[in-house]
mmCIF file of C-alpha atoms in Angstrom:
data_model
loop_
_atom_site.group_PDB
_atom_site.id
_atom_site.type_symbol
_atom_site.label_atom_id
_atom_site.label_comp_id
_atom_site.label_asym_id
_atom_site.label_seq_id
_atom_site.Cartn_x
_atom_site.Cartn_y
_atom_site.Cartn_z
ATOM 1 C CA UNK F 1 -11.418 -7.155 52.507
ATOM 2 C CA UNK F 2 -9.406 -5.060 50.097
ATOM 3 C CA UNK F 3 -9.196 -5.117 46.329
ATOM 4 C CA UNK F 4 -11.693 -6.355 43.770
ATOM 5 C CA UNK F 5 -13.736 -9.383 44.765
ATOM 6 C CA UNK F 6 -15.775 -11.820 42.757
ATOM 7 C CA UNK F 7 -19.437 -10.968 43.265
ATOM 8 C CA UNK F 8 -22.076 -13.673 43.044
ATOM 9 C CA UNK F 9 -25.762 -13.512 42.207
ATOM 10 C CA UNK F 10 -28.162 -16.323 42.944
ATOM 11 C CA UNK F 11 -30.947 -15.365 40.577
ATOM 12 C CA UNK F 12 -30.509 -12.702 37.922
ATOM 13 C CA UNK F 13 -33.728 -10.912 37.075
ATOM 14 C CA UNK F 14 -34.160 -7.266 36.115
ATOM 15 C CA UNK F 15 -33.005 -5.927 39.473
ATOM 16 C CA UNK F 16 -30.028 -8.255 39.624
ATOM 17 C CA UNK F 17 -29.039 -7.222 36.117
ATOM 18 C CA UNK F 18 -29.310 -3.515 36.959
ATOM 19 C CA UNK F 19 -26.855 -4.019 39.811
ATOM 20 C CA UNK F 20 -24.667 -6.482 37.939
ATOM 21 C CA UNK F 21 -24.057 -4.126 35.040
ATOM 22 C CA UNK F 22 -22.826 -1.343 37.308
ATOM 23 C CA UNK F 23 -20.586 -3.759 39.203
ATOM 24 C CA UNK F 24 -19.086 -5.107 35.987
ATOM 25 C CA UNK F 25 -18.238 -1.613 34.769
ATOM 26 C CA UNK F 26 -16.234 -1.072 37.951
ATOM 27 C CA UNK F 27 -13.905 -3.996 37.352
ATOM 28 C CA UNK F 28 -15.448 -6.714 39.478
ATOM 29 C CA UNK F 29 -16.017 -10.233 38.211
ATOM 30 C CA UNK F 30 -19.660 -11.310 38.331
ATOM 31 C CA UNK F 31 -20.742 -14.931 38.693
ATOM 32 C CA UNK F 32 -24.393 -15.860 38.288
ATOM 33 C CA UNK F 33 -26.396 -18.936 39.104
ATOM 34 C CA UNK F 34 -29.774 -18.754 37.376
ATOM 35 C CA UNK F 35 -32.263 -21.637 37.389
ATOM 36 C CA UNK F 36 -34.547 -20.342 34.626
ATOM 37 C CA UNK F 37 -33.386 -21.731 31.267
ATOM 38 C CA UNK F 38 -34.812 -18.867 29.210
ATOM 39 C CA UNK F 39 -33.026 -16.403 31.434
ATOM 40 C CA UNK F 40 -29.823 -18.429 31.098
ATOM 41 C CA UNK F 41 -30.071 -18.135 27.308
ATOM 42 C CA UNK F 42 -30.668 -14.383 27.597
ATOM 43 C CA UNK F 43 -27.641 -13.926 29.844
ATOM 44 C CA UNK F 44 -25.434 -15.953 27.510
ATOM 45 C CA UNK F 45 -26.602 -13.882 24.535
ATOM 46 C CA UNK F 46 -26.895 -10.384 26.010
ATOM 47 C CA UNK F 47 -24.432 -10.418 28.927
ATOM 48 C CA UNK F 48 -21.284 -12.178 27.657
ATOM 49 C CA UNK F 49 -19.109 -10.670 30.413
ATOM 50 C CA UNK F 50 -21.083 -12.473 33.098
ATOM 51 C CA UNK F 51 -20.006 -15.980 34.056
ATOM 52 C CA UNK F 52 -22.901 -18.438 34.332
ATOM 53 C CA UNK F 53 -21.841 -21.031 36.906
ATOM 54 C CA UNK F 54 -23.171 -23.836 39.058
ATOM 55 C CA UNK F 55 -24.218 -23.114 42.600
ATOM 56 C CA UNK F 56 -21.204 -25.105 43.810
ATOM 57 C CA UNK F 57 -18.788 -22.962 41.807
ATOM 58 C CA UNK F 58 -20.436 -19.728 42.934
ATOM 59 C CA UNK F 59 -20.268 -20.689 46.605
ATOM 60 C CA UNK F 60 -16.625 -21.621 46.194
ATOM 61 C CA UNK F 61 -15.481 -18.451 44.419
ATOM 62 C CA UNK F 62 -17.539 -15.511 45.656
ATOM 63 C CA UNK F 63 -16.985 -13.341 48.723
ATOM 64 C CA UNK F 64 -20.211 -11.325 48.520
ATOM 65 C CA UNK F 65 -23.288 -13.188 47.341
ATOM 66 C CA UNK F 66 -26.571 -11.477 46.453
ATOM 67 C CA UNK F 67 -29.789 -13.420 46.877
ATOM 68 C CA UNK F 68 -31.573 -11.795 43.937
ATOM 69 C CA UNK F 69 -34.579 -14.095 43.818
ATOM 70 C CA UNK F 70 -38.286 -13.683 44.467
ATOM 71 C CA UNK F 71 -39.325 -14.343 48.080
ATOM 72 C CA UNK F 72 -41.505 -17.268 46.995
ATOM 73 C CA UNK F 73 -38.443 -18.993 45.547
ATOM 74 C CA UNK F 74 -36.457 -18.795 48.766
ATOM 75 C CA UNK F 75 -37.791 -21.863 50.550
ATOM 76 C CA UNK F 76 -36.685 -24.215 47.781
ATOM 77 C CA UNK F 77 -33.350 -22.449 47.316
ATOM 78 C CA UNK F 78 -32.487 -22.501 51.005
ATOM 79 C CA UNK F 79 -32.604 -26.294 50.994
ATOM 80 C CA UNK F 80 -29.792 -26.423 48.436
ATOM 81 C CA UNK F 81 -27.504 -23.850 50.061
ATOM 82 C CA UNK F 82 -28.080 -24.489 53.753
ATOM 83 C CA UNK F 83 -24.898 -24.619 55.877
ATOM 84 C CA UNK F 84 -22.668 -24.225 52.827
ATOM 85 C CA UNK F 85 -21.325 -20.725 53.399
ATOM 86 C CA UNK F 86 -17.876 -19.919 54.760
ATOM 87 C CA UNK F 87 -17.079 -17.518 57.592
ATOM 88 C CA UNK F 88 -15.619 -14.865 55.241
ATOM 89 C CA UNK F 89 -18.657 -14.775 52.952
ATOM 90 C CA UNK F 90 -21.337 -12.100 53.205
ATOM 91 C CA UNK F 91 -24.834 -12.956 51.992
ATOM 92 C CA UNK F 92 -26.915 -10.000 50.806
ATOM 93 C CA UNK F 93 -30.664 -10.505 50.724
ATOM 94 C CA UNK F 94 -32.631 -8.467 48.201
ATOM 95 C CA UNK F 95 -35.902 -10.221 49.048
ATOM 96 C CA UNK F 96 -38.791 -7.987 50.057
ATOM 97 C CA UNK F 97 -40.610 -9.124 53.174
ATOM 98 C CA UNK F 98 -38.056 -11.745 54.269
ATOM 99 C CA UNK F 99 -36.387 -10.808 57.549
ATOM 100 C CA UNK F 100 -32.710 -11.316 58.199
ATOM 101 C CA UNK F 101 -33.518 -13.757 61.014
ATOM 102 C CA UNK F 102 -35.616 -15.885 58.657
ATOM 103 C CA UNK F 103 -32.959 -15.764 55.954
ATOM 104 C CA UNK F 104 -30.105 -16.517 58.345
ATOM 105 C CA UNK F 105 -31.862 -19.434 60.015
ATOM 106 C CA UNK F 106 -32.904 -20.920 56.671
ATOM 107 C CA UNK F 107 -29.414 -20.906 55.156
ATOM 108 C CA UNK F 108 -27.484 -21.592 58.361
ATOM 109 C CA UNK F 109 -25.274 -18.509 58.096
ATOM 110 C CA UNK F 110 -25.080 -15.472 60.387
ATOM 111 C CA UNK F 111 -23.362 -13.007 58.076
ATOM 112 C CA UNK F 112 -26.465 -11.760 56.261
ATOM 113 C CA UNK F 113 -27.185 -8.137 55.313
ATOM 114 C CA UNK F 114 -30.335 -6.832 53.699
ATOM 115 C CA UNK F 115 -30.702 -4.256 50.934
ATOM 116 C CA UNK F 116 -33.492 -2.682 48.918
ATOM 117 C CA UNK F 117 -32.212 -1.183 45.632
ATOM 118 C CA UNK F 118 -34.138 0.118 42.634
ATOM 119 C CA UNK F 119 -33.781 -0.298 38.889
ATOM 120 C CA UNK F 120 -32.141 3.097 38.282
ATOM 121 C CA UNK F 121 -29.035 1.263 39.492
ATOM 122 C CA UNK F 122 -28.543 0.314 35.845
ATOM 123 C CA UNK F 123 -27.701 3.984 35.143
ATOM 124 C CA UNK F 124 -25.725 4.459 38.366
ATOM 125 C CA UNK F 125 -28.646 6.611 39.545
ATOM 126 C CA UNK F 126 -30.186 4.186 42.002
ATOM 127 C CA UNK F 127 -30.875 4.482 45.695
ATOM 128 C CA UNK F 128 -30.256 1.540 47.988
ATOM 129 C CA UNK F 129 -31.397 1.071 51.549
ATOM 130 C CA UNK F 130 -29.072 -1.132 53.619
ATOM 131 C CA UNK F 131 -29.527 -2.770 57.004
ATOM 132 C CA UNK F 132 -26.609 -4.378 58.820
ATOM 133 C CA UNK F 133 -27.328 -6.605 61.833
ATOM 134 C CA UNK F 134 -24.797 -6.840 64.646
ATOM 135 C CA UNK F 135 -23.322 -10.003 63.082
ATOM 136 C CA UNK F 136 -21.852 -8.028 60.171
ATOM 137 C CA UNK F 137 -18.245 -6.928 60.681
ATOM 138 C CA UNK F 138 -17.076 -3.420 59.881
ATOM 139 C CA UNK F 139 -15.024 -4.818 56.987
ATOM 140 C CA UNK F 140 -18.072 -6.449 55.459
ATOM 141 C CA UNK F 141 -20.132 -3.298 56.021
ATOM 142 C CA UNK F 142 -17.521 -1.170 54.266
ATOM 143 C CA UNK F 143 -17.146 -3.588 51.358
ATOM 144 C CA UNK F 144 -20.885 -3.907 50.748
ATOM 145 C CA UNK F 145 -21.516 -0.172 51.077
ATOM 146 C CA UNK F 146 -18.762 0.546 48.538
ATOM 147 C CA UNK F 147 -20.316 -1.929 46.117
ATOM 148 C CA UNK F 148 -23.801 -0.447 46.517
ATOM 149 C CA UNK F 149 -22.396 3.050 45.949
ATOM 150 C CA UNK F 150 -21.268 1.883 42.505
ATOM 151 C CA UNK F 151 -24.873 2.038 41.349
ATOM 152 C CA UNK F 152 -26.133 5.135 43.175
ATOM 153 C CA UNK F 153 -26.529 6.555 46.648
ATOM 154 C CA UNK F 154 -26.916 4.455 49.783
ATOM 155 C CA UNK F 155 -28.910 4.938 52.962
ATOM 156 C CA UNK F 156 -27.911 2.772 55.931
ATOM 157 C CA UNK F 157 -30.801 2.315 58.372
ATOM 158 C CA UNK F 158 -30.600 1.306 62.017
ATOM 159 C CA UNK F 159 -33.846 -0.666 62.148
ATOM 160 C CA UNK F 160 -34.703 -3.503 59.805
ATOM 161 C CA UNK F 161 -38.359 -2.411 59.722
ATOM 162 C CA UNK F 162 -37.205 0.748 57.917
ATOM 163 C CA UNK F 163 -36.462 -1.437 54.892
ATOM 164 C CA UNK F 164 -40.234 -1.859 54.475
ATOM 165 C CA UNK F 165 -40.660 1.901 54.101
ATOM 166 C CA UNK F 166 -37.741 2.073 51.672
ATOM 167 C CA UNK F 167 -39.346 -0.715 49.636
ATOM 168 C CA UNK F 168 -42.423 1.455 49.156
ATOM 169 C CA UNK F 169 -40.608 4.768 48.664
ATOM 170 C CA UNK F 170 -37.677 3.945 46.406
ATOM 171 C CA UNK F 171 -38.029 0.243 45.598
ATOM 172 C CA UNK F 172 -41.539 0.515 44.167
ATOM 173 C CA UNK F 173 -41.406 4.309 43.839
ATOM 174 C CA UNK F 174 -40.099 4.479 40.252
ATOM 175 C CA UNK F 175 -43.214 2.683 38.982
ATOM 176 C CA UNK F 176 -45.414 5.342 40.568
ATOM 177 C CA UNK F 177 -43.509 8.124 38.800
ATOM 178 C CA UNK F 178 -43.625 6.166 35.519
ATOM 179 C CA UNK F 179 -47.388 5.796 35.954
ATOM 180 C CA UNK F 180 -47.742 9.531 36.452
ATOM 181 C CA UNK F 181 -45.673 10.237 33.329
ATOM 182 C CA UNK F 182 -47.828 7.847 31.311
ATOM 183 C CA UNK F 183 -50.952 9.630 32.539
ATOM 184 C CA UNK F 184 -49.499 12.999 31.476
ATOM 185 C CA UNK F 185 -48.686 11.637 28.016
ATOM 186 C CA UNK F 186 -52.151 10.083 27.671
ATOM 187 C CA UNK F 187 -53.700 13.424 28.589
ATOM 188 C CA UNK F 188 -51.589 15.213 25.998
ATOM 189 C CA UNK F 189 -52.681 12.769 23.297
ATOM 190 C CA UNK F 190 -56.311 13.410 24.227
ATOM 191 C CA UNK F 191 -55.599 17.097 23.616
ATOM 192 C CA UNK F 192 -54.243 16.181 20.152
ATOM 193 C CA UNK F 193 -50.623 16.909 21.045
ATOM 194 C CA UNK F 194 -48.116 14.761 19.187
ATOM 195 C CA UNK F 195 -47.125 11.771 21.345
ATOM 196 C CA UNK F 196 -43.376 12.158 20.756
ATOM 197 C CA UNK F 197 -43.571 15.847 21.626
ATOM 198 C CA UNK F 198 -45.608 15.085 24.724
ATOM 199 C CA UNK F 199 -43.156 12.430 25.850
ATOM 200 C CA UNK F 200 -40.232 14.803 25.434
ATOM 201 C CA UNK F 201 -42.013 17.554 27.357
ATOM 202 C CA UNK F 202 -43.156 15.344 30.217
ATOM 203 C CA UNK F 203 -39.879 13.505 30.743
ATOM 204 C CA UNK F 204 -37.807 16.672 30.745
ATOM 205 C CA UNK F 205 -40.305 18.297 33.097
ATOM 206 C CA UNK F 206 -39.826 15.386 35.499
ATOM 207 C CA UNK F 207 -36.039 15.518 35.203
ATOM 208 C CA UNK F 208 -36.008 19.286 35.716
ATOM 209 C CA UNK F 209 -38.340 19.054 38.693
ATOM 210 C CA UNK F 210 -36.142 16.356 40.219
ATOM 211 C CA UNK F 211 -33.087 18.557 39.846
ATOM 212 C CA UNK F 212 -34.904 21.497 41.416
ATOM 213 C CA UNK F 213 -35.905 19.339 44.377
ATOM 214 C CA UNK F 214 -32.255 18.740 45.235
ATOM 215 C CA UNK F 215 -31.792 22.496 45.783
ATOM 216 C CA UNK F 216 -34.454 23.077 48.442
ATOM 217 C CA UNK F 217 -35.270 21.785 51.911
ATOM 218 C CA UNK F 218 -38.977 21.368 51.328
ATOM 219 C CA UNK F 219 -40.956 20.600 48.137
ATOM 220 C CA UNK F 220 -43.607 23.069 49.280
ATOM 221 C CA UNK F 221 -41.210 25.896 48.466
ATOM 222 C CA UNK F 222 -41.203 24.833 44.812
ATOM 223 C CA UNK F 223 -44.955 24.327 44.748
ATOM 224 C CA UNK F 224 -45.392 27.920 45.940
ATOM 225 C CA UNK F 225 -42.965 29.203 43.278
ATOM 226 C CA UNK F 226 -44.955 27.602 40.455
ATOM 227 C CA UNK F 227 -48.421 28.347 41.808
ATOM 228 C CA UNK F 228 -50.045 31.740 41.225
ATOM 229 C CA UNK F 229 -53.184 32.508 43.258
ATOM 230 C CA UNK F 230 -56.246 31.312 41.312
ATOM 231 C CA UNK F 231 -54.061 30.441 38.295
ATOM 232 C CA UNK F 232 -54.024 27.301 36.173
ATOM 233 C CA UNK F 233 -51.514 25.493 38.415
ATOM 234 C CA UNK F 234 -53.629 26.342 41.456
ATOM 235 C CA UNK F 235 -56.689 24.882 39.734
ATOM 236 C CA UNK F 236 -54.785 21.735 38.805
ATOM 237 C CA UNK F 237 -53.553 21.244 42.357
ATOM 238 C CA UNK F 238 -57.099 21.652 43.648
ATOM 239 C CA UNK F 239 -58.166 18.902 41.266
ATOM 240 C CA UNK F 240 -55.375 16.663 42.548
ATOM 241 C CA UNK F 241 -56.418 17.339 46.155
ATOM 242 C CA UNK F 242 -59.959 16.226 45.404
#
């Protein structure tokens, strides 16, 4: 599997778009089958480089096919794509909570990998957990890993259950950091600090802290550096502990 392949997406929500944009920038062709008419109109208007196609056309043209749909949509979709994949095609499930065995049995295809990306993929700053079952060839593993590395770093896990932990840590994780940032900004506004100033301060503090974290083995080292005995940071950490 060498060279640039046509990548397919069945479903194209926010996460699919984050990945799709990074893939497009790297010279791949991206085909999308999207059932939602409003989303189709958005893609046609905002993503002119993406080819909106029928499911038949996508299955005919694409080598790697992402299932970028919600888990609750899978049962209906599987009926329309069952036993229609070719031996050289790799299906990539992005569905949280749906095991590879369930996915594979439902679509009648053994070459199914599972990933859990996050939305920072849109900025090539994502992190993607990948699980390959024994049915995935080394060529397919290499091709999919290279694609996922286009939108950030990858972590290949040996146990499928580890994908659940990755879903919580990095899949849902950004929302938890965003919530913390919003709380900081809300606090600043309560203290009569200008909202734009507060936003600038908080976001850069988060970015700087993230960069610092890449330089140490343990976050506790950085906590100790910032925290003076009985100082304001110490008092704030005590409040967080309680």
